mmCIF file of C-alpha atoms and ligand atoms in Angstrom:
data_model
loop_
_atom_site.group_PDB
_atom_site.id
_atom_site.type_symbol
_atom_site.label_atom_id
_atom_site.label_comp_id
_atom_site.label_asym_id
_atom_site.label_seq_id
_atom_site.Cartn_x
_atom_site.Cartn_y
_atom_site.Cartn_z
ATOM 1 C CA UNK A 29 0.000 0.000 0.000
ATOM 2 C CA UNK A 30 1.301 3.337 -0.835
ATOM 3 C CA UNK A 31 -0.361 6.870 0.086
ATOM 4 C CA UNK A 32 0.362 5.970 3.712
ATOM 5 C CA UNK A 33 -1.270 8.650 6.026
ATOM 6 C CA UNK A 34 -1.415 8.614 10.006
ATOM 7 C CA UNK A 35 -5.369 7.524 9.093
ATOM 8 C CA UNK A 36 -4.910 4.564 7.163
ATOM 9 C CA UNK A 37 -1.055 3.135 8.314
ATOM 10 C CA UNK A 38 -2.738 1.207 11.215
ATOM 11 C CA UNK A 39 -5.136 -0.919 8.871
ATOM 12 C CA UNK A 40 -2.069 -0.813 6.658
ATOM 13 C CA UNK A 41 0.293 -3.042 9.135
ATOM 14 C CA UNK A 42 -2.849 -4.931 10.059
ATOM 15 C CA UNK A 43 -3.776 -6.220 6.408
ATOM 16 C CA UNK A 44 -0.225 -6.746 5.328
ATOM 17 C CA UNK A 45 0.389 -10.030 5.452
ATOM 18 C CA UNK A 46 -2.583 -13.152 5.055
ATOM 19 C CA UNK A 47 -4.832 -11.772 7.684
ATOM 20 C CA UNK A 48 -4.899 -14.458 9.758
ATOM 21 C CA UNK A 49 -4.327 -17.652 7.340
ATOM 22 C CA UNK A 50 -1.567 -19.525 8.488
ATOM 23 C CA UNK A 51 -2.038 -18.178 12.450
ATOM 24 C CA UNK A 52 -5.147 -16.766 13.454
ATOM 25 C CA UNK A 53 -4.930 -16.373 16.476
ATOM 26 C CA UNK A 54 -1.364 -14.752 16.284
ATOM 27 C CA UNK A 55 -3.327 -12.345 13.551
ATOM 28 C CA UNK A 56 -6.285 -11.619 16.309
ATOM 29 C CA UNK A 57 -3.495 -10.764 19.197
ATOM 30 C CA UNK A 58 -1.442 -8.630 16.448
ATOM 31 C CA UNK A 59 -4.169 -6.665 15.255
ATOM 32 C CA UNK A 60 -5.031 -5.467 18.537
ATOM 33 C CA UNK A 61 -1.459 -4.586 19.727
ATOM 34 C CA UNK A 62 -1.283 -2.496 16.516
ATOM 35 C CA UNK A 63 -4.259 -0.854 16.704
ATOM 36 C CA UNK A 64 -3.496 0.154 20.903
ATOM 37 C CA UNK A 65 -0.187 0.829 19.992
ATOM 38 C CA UNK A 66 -0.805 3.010 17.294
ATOM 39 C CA UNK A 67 -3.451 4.714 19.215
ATOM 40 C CA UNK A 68 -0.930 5.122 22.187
ATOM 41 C CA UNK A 69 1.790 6.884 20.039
ATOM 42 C CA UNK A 70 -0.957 9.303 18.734
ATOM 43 C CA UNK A 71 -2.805 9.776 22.162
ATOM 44 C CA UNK A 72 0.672 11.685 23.435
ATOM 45 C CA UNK A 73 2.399 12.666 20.403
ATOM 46 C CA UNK A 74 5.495 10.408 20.822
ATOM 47 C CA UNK A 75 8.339 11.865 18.955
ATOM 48 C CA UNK A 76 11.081 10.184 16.965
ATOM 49 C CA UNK A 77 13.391 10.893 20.290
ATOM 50 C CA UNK A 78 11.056 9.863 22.859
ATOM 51 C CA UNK A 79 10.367 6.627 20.998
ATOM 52 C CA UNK A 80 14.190 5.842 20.907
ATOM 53 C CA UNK A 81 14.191 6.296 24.511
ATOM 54 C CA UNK A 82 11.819 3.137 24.576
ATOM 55 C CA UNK A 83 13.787 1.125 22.216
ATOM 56 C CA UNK A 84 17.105 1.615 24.686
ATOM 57 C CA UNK A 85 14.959 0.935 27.464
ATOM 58 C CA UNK A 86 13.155 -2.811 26.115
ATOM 59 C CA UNK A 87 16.917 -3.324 24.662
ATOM 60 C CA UNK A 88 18.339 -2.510 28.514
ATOM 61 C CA UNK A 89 15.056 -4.926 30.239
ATOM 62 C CA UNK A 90 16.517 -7.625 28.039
ATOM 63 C CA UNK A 91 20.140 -7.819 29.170
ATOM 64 C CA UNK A 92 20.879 -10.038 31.775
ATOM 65 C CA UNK A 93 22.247 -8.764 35.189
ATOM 66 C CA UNK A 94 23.426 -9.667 38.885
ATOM 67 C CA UNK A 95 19.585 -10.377 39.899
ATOM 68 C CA UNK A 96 18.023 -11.851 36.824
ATOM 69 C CA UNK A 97 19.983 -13.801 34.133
ATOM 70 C CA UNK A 98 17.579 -13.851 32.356
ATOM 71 C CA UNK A 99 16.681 -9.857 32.094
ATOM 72 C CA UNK A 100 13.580 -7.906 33.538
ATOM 73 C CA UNK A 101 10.814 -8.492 30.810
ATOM 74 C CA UNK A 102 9.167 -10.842 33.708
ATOM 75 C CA UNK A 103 9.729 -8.188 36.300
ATOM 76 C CA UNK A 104 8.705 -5.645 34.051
ATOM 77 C CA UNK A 105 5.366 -7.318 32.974
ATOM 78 C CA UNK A 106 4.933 -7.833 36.881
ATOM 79 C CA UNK A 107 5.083 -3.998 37.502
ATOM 80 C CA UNK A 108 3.166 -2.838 35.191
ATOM 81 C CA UNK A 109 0.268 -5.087 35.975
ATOM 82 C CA UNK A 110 0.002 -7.257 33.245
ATOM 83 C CA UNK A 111 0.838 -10.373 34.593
ATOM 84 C CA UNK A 112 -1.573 -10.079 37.294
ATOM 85 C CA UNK A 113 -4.714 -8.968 34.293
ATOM 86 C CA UNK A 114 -4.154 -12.322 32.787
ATOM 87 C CA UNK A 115 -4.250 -14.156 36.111
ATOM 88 C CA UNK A 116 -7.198 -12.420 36.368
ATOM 89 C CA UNK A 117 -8.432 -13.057 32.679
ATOM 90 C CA UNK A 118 -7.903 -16.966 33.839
ATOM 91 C CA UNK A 119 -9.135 -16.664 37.305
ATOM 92 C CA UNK A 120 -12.404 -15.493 36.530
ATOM 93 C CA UNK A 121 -14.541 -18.593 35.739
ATOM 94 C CA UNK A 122 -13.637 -20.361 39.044
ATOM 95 C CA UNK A 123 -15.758 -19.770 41.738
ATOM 96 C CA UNK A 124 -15.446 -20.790 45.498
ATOM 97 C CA UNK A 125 -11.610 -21.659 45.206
ATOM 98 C CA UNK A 126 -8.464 -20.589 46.281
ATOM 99 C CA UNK A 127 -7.261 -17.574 44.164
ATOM 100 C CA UNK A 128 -4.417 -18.503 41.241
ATOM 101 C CA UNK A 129 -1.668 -15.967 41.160
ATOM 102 C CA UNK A 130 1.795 -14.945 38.958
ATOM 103 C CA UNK A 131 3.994 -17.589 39.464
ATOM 104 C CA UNK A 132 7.081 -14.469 39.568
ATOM 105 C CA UNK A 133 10.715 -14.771 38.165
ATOM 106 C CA UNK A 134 12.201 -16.499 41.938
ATOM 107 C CA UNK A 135 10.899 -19.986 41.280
ATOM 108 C CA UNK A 136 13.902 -22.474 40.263
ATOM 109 C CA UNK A 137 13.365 -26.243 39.075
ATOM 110 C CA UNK A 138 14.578 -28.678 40.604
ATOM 111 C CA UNK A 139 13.163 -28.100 43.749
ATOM 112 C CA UNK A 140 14.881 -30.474 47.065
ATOM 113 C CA UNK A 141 11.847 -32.739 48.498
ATOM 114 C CA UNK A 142 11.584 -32.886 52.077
ATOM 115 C CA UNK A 143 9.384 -34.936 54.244
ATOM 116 C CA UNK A 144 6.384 -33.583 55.245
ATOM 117 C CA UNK A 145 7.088 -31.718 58.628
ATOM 118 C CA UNK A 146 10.169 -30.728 57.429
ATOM 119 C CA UNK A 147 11.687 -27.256 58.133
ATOM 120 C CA UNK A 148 12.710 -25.846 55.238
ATOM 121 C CA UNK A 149 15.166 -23.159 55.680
ATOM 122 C CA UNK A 150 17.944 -21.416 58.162
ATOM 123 C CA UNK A 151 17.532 -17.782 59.181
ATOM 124 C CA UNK A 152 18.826 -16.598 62.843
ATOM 125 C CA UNK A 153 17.240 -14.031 63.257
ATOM 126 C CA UNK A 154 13.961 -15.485 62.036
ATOM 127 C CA UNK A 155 10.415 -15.898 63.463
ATOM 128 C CA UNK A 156 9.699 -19.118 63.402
ATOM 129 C CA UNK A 157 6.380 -20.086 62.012
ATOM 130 C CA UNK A 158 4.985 -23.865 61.701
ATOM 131 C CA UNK A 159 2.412 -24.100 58.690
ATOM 132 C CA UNK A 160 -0.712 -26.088 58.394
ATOM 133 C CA UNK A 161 -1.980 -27.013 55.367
ATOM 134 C CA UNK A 162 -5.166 -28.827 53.827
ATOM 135 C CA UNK A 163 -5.974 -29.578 49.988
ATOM 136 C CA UNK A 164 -9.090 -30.544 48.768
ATOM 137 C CA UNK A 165 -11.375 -30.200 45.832
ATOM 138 C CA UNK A 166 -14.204 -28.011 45.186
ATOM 139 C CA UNK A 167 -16.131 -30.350 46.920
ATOM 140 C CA UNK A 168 -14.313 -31.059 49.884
ATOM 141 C CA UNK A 169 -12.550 -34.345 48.729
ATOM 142 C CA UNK A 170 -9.141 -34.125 50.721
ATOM 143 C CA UNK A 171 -6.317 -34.261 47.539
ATOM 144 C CA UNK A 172 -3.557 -37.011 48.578
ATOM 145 C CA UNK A 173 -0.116 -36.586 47.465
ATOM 146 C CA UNK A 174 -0.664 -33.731 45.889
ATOM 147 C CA UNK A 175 3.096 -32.789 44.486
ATOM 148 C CA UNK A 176 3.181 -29.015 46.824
ATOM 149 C CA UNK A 177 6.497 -26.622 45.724
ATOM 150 C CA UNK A 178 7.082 -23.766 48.234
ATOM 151 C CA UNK A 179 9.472 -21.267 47.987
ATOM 152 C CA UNK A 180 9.926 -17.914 49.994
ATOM 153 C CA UNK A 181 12.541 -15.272 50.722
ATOM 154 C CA UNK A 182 13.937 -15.554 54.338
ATOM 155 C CA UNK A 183 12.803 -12.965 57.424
ATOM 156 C CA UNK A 184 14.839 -10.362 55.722
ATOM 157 C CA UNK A 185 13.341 -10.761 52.318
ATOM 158 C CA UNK A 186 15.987 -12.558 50.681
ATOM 159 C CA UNK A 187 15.676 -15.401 48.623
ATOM 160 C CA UNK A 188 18.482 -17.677 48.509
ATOM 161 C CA UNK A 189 18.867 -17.047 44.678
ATOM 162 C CA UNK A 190 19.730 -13.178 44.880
ATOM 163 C CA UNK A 191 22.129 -13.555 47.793
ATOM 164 C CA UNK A 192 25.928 -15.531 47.788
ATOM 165 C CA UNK A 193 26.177 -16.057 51.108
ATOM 166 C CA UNK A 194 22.324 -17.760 51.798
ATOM 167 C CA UNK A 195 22.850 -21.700 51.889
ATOM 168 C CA UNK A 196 21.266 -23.493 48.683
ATOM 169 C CA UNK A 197 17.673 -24.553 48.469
ATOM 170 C CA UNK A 198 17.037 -22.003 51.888
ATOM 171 C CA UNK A 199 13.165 -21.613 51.789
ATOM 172 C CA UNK A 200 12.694 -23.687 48.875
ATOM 173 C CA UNK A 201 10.792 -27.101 49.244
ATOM 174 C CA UNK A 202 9.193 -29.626 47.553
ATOM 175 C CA UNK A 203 6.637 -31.516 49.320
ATOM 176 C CA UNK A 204 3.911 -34.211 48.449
ATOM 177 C CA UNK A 205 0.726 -34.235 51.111
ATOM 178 C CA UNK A 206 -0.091 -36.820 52.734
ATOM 179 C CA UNK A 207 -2.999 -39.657 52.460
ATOM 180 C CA UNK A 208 -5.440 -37.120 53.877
ATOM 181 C CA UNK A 209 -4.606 -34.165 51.980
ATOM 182 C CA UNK A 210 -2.456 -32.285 54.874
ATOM 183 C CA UNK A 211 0.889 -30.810 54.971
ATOM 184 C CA UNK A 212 3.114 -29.268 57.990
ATOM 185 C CA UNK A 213 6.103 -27.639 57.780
ATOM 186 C CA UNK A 214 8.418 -25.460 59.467
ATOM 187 C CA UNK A 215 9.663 -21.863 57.891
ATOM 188 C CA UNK A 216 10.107 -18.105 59.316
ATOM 189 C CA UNK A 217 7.617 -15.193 58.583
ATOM 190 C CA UNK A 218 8.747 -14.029 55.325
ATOM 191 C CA UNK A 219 10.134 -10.357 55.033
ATOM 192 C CA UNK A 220 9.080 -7.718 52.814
ATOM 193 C CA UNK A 221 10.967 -7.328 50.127
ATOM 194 C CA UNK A 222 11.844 -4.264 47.390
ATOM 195 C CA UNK A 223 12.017 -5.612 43.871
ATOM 196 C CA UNK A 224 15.830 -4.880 42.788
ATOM 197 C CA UNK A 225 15.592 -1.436 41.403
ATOM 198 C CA UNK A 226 19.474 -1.366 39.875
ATOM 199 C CA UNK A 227 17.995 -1.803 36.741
ATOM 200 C CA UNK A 228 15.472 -0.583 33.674
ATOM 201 C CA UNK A 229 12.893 -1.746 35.987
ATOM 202 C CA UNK A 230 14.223 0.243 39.162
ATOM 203 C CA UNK A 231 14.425 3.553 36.996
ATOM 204 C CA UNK A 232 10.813 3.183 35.764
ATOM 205 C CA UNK A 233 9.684 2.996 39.290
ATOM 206 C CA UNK A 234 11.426 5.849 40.702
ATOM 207 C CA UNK A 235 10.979 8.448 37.951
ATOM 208 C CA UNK A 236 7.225 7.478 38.611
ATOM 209 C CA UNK A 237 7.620 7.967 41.712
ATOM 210 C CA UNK A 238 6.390 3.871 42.905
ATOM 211 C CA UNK A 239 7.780 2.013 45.561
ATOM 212 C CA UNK A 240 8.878 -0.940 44.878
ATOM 213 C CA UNK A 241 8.091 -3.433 47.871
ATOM 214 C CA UNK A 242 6.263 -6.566 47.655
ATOM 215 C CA UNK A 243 3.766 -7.461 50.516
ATOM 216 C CA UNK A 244 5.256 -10.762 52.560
ATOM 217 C CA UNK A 245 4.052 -13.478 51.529
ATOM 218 C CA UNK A 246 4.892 -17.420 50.123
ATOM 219 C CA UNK A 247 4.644 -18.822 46.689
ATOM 220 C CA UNK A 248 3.119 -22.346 45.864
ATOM 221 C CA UNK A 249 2.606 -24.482 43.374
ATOM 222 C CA UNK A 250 0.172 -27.245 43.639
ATOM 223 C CA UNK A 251 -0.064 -30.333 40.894
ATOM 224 C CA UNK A 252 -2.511 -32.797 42.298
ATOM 225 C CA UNK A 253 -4.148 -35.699 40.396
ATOM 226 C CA UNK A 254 -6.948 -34.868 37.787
ATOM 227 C CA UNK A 255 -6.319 -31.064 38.371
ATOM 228 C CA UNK A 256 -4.568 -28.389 35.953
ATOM 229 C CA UNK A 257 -0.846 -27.359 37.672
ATOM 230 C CA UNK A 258 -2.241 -24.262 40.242
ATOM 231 C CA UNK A 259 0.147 -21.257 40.850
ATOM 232 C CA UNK A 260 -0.216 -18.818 43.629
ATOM 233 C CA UNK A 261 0.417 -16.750 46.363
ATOM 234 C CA UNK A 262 -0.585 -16.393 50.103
ATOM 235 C CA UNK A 263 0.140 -12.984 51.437
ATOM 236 C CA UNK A 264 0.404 -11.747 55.262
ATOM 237 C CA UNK A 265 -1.994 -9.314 56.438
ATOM 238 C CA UNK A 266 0.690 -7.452 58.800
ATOM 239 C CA UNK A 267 2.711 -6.639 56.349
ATOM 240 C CA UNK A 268 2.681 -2.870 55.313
ATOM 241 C CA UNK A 269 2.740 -3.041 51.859
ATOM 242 C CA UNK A 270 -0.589 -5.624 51.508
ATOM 243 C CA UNK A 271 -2.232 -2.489 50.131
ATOM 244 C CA UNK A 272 0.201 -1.056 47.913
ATOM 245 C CA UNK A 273 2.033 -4.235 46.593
ATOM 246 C CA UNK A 274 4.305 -3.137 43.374
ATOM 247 C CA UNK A 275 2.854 -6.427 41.270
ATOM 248 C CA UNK A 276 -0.728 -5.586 42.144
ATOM 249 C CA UNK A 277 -1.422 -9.109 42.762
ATOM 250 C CA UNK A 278 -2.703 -9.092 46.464
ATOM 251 C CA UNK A 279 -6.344 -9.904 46.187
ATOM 252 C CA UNK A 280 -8.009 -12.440 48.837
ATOM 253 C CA UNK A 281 -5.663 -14.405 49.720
ATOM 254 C CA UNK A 282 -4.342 -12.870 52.798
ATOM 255 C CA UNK A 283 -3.957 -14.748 56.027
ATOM 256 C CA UNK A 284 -3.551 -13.712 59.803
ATOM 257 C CA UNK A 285 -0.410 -15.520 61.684
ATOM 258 C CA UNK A 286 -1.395 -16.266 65.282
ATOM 259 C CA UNK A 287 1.825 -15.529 67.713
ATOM 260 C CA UNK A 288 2.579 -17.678 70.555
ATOM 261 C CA UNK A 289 4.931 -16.358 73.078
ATOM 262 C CA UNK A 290 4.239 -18.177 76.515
ATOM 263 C CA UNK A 291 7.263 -19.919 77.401
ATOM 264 C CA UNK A 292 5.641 -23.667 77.814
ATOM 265 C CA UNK A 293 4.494 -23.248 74.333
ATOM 266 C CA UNK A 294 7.986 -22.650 73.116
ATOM 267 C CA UNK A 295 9.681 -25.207 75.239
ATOM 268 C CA UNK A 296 7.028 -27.645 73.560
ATOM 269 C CA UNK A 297 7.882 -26.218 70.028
ATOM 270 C CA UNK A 298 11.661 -27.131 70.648
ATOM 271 C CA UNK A 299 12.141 -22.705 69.572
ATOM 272 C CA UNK A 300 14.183 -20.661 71.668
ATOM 273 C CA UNK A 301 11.754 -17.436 70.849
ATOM 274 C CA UNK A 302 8.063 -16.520 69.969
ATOM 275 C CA UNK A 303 6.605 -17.980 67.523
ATOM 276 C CA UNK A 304 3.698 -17.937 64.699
ATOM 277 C CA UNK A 305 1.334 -20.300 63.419
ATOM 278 C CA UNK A 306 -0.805 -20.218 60.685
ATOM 279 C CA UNK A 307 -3.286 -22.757 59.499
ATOM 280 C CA UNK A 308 -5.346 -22.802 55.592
ATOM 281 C CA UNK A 309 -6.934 -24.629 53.615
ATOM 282 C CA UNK A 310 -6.303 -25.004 49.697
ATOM 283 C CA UNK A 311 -9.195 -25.422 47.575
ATOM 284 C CA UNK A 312 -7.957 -26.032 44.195
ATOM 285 C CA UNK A 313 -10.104 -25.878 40.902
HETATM 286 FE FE1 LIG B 24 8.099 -13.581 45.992
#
């Protein structure tokens, strides 16, 4: 097509090519990208140099650096909130279950099993917290060695993956429930945490002015028989930031912790401090 004016260039990109023959779907996604991003560029009158300040900044997200090898795209997508809309998108026709949730850039494969009961990392200066879990169905049918991964950053809000001197596998588990659908285990309250703002990401945030702190909480993911893999996240009601999360992916899920601090309690507990417990139940779709 020739004659291209800032009218018809948007139906222009969209019809060049088979419209949708050899990927449709590809072709639906496409067409609607264009036609937002086009609008977009004409909504604020993006100059040449202001759109070469994007291309150096999706060039900088993709470069790999000391907290994510892999880049900041998933980070990025987190921020901005559009991880957490297709959660959302996917969430929406179950009803009465536990709420799915990003699956963020910390989890690793090859998570260590431990025995249910286990405790699954080392922090000093933790609070200790022992964790009671149930899974069941939708109809209260108690899910039995269900495979469960858990992973969390320490009382500090480290996970072991962005710091050297953390011991391997600290607050990462994998676990399998038992016979009657129930897991226990042994962790600390999990800190707050910023996400690291050295890069792309970072600048975004602080020209916005945006804090970047996550809300405590723990990741899971839950692969029981006859059920699609469920991702999610269980977040802490004390912690400051459950309002004002940076991924915008607290929702329901929050739970209390219940502190225990009378010194019979601990000496049962084998813990030389207070400590938390927390009980829920999983109902996964
Ligand atoms: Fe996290």
């Amino acid at each position: 097509m020739s004659g291209i004016t800032l009218e018809n260039i948007t139906e222009a990109v969209i019809n060049h090519g088979d419209k949708g023959k050899t990927n449709p779907r590809l072709h639906e996604i496409y067409t609607s990208l264009i036609k937002h991003l086009h609008a977009f560029q004409k909504e604020v009158s993006l100059t040449t140099a202001e759109l070469d300040i994007g291309r150096q900044f999706l060039f900088k997200l993709a470069q790999p650096n000391h907290d994510f090898p892999m880049g900041e795209i998933h980070l990025m997508t987190d921020c901005l909130g559009i991880s957490e809309v297709s959660i959302l998108l996917e969430d929406a026709p179950n009803h009465g279950t536990t709420e799915m949730n990003v699956e963020g850039p910390l989890f690793i494969g090859g998570l260590p099993e431990r025995p249910n009961g286990a405790k699954i990392g080392e922090d000093a200066n933790g609070k200790p917290l022992f964790i009671t879990h149930k899974f069941q169905d939708k109809n209260g049918k108690p899910l039995a060695n269900a495979i469960v991964d858990v992973w969390q950053p320490n009382g500090e809000g480290n996970y072991f993956v962005q710091r050297e001197n953390l011991p391997e596998w600290n607050f990462y588990a994998r676990f399998h429930s038992s016979a009657n659908g129930e897991l226990n285990f042994e962790t600390v309250v999990p800190g707050d945490y910023p996400v690291p703002t050295s890069g792309p990401t970072g600048s975004m945030l602080q020209q916005l002015g945006r804090h970047g702190y996550r809300a405590s909480h723990i990741h899971y993911i839950v692969r029981a028989e006859g059920h699609p893999d469920f991702t999610t996240m269980m977040y802490f009601n004390h912690s400051p930031y459950v309002n004002s999360d940076t991924i915008f992916s607290v929702k329901d899920f929050r739970v209390d912790i219940v502190k225990h601090d009378k010194p019979e309690e601990m000496q049962a507990r084998g813990v030389d401090r207070p400590f938390y417990t927390l009980d829920y139940t999983f109902i996964i779709p």
